[in-house]
mmCIF file of C-alpha atoms in Angstrom:
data_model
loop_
_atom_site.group_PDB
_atom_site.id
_atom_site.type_symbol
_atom_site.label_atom_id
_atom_site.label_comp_id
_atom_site.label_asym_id
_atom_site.label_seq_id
_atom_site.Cartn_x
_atom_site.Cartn_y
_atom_site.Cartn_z
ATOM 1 C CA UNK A 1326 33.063 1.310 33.484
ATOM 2 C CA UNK A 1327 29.638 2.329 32.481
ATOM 3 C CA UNK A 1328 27.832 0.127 30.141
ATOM 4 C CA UNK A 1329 27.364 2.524 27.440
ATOM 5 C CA UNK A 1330 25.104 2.181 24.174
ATOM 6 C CA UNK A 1331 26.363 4.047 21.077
ATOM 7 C CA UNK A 1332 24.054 4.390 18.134
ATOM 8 C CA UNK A 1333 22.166 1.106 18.083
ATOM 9 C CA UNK A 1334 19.351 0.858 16.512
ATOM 10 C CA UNK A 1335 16.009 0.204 19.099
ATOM 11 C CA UNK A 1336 13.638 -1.100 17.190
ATOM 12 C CA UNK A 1337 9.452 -2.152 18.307
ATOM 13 C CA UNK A 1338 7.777 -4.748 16.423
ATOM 14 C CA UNK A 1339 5.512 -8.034 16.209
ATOM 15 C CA UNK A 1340 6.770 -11.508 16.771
ATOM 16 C CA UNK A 1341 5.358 -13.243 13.959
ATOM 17 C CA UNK A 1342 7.450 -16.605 15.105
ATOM 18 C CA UNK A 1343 8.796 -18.208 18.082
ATOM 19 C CA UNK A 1344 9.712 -21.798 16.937
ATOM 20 C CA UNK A 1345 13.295 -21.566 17.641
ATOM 21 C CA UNK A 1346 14.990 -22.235 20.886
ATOM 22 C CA UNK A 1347 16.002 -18.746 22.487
ATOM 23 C CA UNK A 1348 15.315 -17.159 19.268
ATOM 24 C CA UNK A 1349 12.149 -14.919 17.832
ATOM 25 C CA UNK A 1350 11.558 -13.230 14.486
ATOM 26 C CA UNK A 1351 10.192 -10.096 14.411
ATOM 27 C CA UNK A 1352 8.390 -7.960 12.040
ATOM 28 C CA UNK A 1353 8.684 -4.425 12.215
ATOM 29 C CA UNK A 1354 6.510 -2.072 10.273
ATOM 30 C CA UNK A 1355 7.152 1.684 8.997
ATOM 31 C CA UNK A 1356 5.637 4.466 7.144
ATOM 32 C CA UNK A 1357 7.596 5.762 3.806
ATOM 33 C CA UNK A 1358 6.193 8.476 1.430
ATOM 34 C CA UNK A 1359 6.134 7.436 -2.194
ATOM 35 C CA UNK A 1360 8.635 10.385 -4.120
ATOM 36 C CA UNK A 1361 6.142 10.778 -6.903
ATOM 37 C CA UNK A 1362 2.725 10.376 -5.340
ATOM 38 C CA UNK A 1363 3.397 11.609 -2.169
ATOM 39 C CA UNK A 1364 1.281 8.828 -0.595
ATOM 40 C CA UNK A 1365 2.614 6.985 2.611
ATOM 41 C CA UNK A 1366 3.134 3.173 2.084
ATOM 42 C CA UNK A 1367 3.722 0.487 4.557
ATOM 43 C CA UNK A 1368 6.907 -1.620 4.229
ATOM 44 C CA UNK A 1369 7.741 -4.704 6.562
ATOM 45 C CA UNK A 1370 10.915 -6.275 7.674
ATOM 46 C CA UNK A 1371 12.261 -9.093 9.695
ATOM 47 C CA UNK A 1372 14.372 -9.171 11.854
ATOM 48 C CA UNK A 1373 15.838 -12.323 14.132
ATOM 49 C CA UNK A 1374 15.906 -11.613 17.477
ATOM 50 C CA UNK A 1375 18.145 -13.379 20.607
ATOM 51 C CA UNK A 1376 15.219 -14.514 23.402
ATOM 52 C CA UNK A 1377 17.163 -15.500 26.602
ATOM 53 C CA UNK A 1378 14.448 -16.615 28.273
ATOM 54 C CA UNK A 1379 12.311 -18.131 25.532
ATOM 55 C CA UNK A 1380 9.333 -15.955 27.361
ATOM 56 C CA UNK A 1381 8.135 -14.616 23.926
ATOM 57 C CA UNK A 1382 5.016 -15.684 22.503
ATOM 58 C CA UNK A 1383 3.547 -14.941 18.503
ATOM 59 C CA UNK A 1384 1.240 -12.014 19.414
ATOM 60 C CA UNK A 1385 3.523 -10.603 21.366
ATOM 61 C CA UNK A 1386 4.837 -6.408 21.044
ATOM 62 C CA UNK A 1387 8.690 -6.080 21.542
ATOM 63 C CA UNK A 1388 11.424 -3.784 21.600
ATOM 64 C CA UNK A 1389 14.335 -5.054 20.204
ATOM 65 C CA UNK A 1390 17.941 -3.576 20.109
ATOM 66 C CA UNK A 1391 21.062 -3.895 17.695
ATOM 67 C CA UNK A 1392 23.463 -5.965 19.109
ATOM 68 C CA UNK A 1393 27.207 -8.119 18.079
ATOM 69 C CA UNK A 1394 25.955 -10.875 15.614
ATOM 70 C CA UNK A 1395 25.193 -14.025 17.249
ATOM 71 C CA UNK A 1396 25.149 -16.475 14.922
ATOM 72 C CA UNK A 1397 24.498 -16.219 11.304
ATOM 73 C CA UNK A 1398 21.318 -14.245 10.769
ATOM 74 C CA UNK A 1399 20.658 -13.120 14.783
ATOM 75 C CA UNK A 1400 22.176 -9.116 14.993
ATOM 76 C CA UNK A 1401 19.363 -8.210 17.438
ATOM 77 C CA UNK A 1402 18.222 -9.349 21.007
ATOM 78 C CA UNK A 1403 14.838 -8.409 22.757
ATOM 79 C CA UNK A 1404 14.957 -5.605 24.973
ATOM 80 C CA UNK A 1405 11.417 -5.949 26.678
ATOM 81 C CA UNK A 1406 8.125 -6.851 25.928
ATOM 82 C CA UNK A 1407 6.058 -3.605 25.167
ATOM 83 C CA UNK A 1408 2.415 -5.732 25.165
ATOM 84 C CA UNK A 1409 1.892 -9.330 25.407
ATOM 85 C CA UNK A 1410 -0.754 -10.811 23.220
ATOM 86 C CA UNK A 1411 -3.874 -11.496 24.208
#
């Protein structure tokens, strides 16, 4: 069978640590409009990511995908590396 992907959530973001072995947490950002003012606000969120390869550095722009939890905090893995830092 095909490996198919059913509504899971791709997310791009900034790897704001890589201290863990095979592991990453990254910080997504996105835009929300305040219901009164009408004015867009940032909000952050992190997210802990499964590395494989332990090839991610801070810095470093990823896409990261919604995945079967790995342990107790890790629902995500890294899909690719968008940019790498400079």
């Amino acid at each position: 069978m095909e490996n198919i992907q059913r509504n899971k959530k791709e997310l791009i973001g900034l790897i704001v640590s890589d201290k863990m072995d095979k592991s990453v947490v990254v910080q997504v950002e996105r835009f929300v409009q305040h219901k009164i003012y009408k004015k867009y606000l940032k909000q952050y969120k992190k997210y802990h990511a499964h590395d494989e390869k332990n090839e991610c550095q801070i810095g470093d722009e990823v896409k990261i995908i919604e995945t079967r939890p790995l342990s107790k905090k890790k629902r995500f893995r890294v899909l690719e590396i968008v940019k790498k830092a400079v």
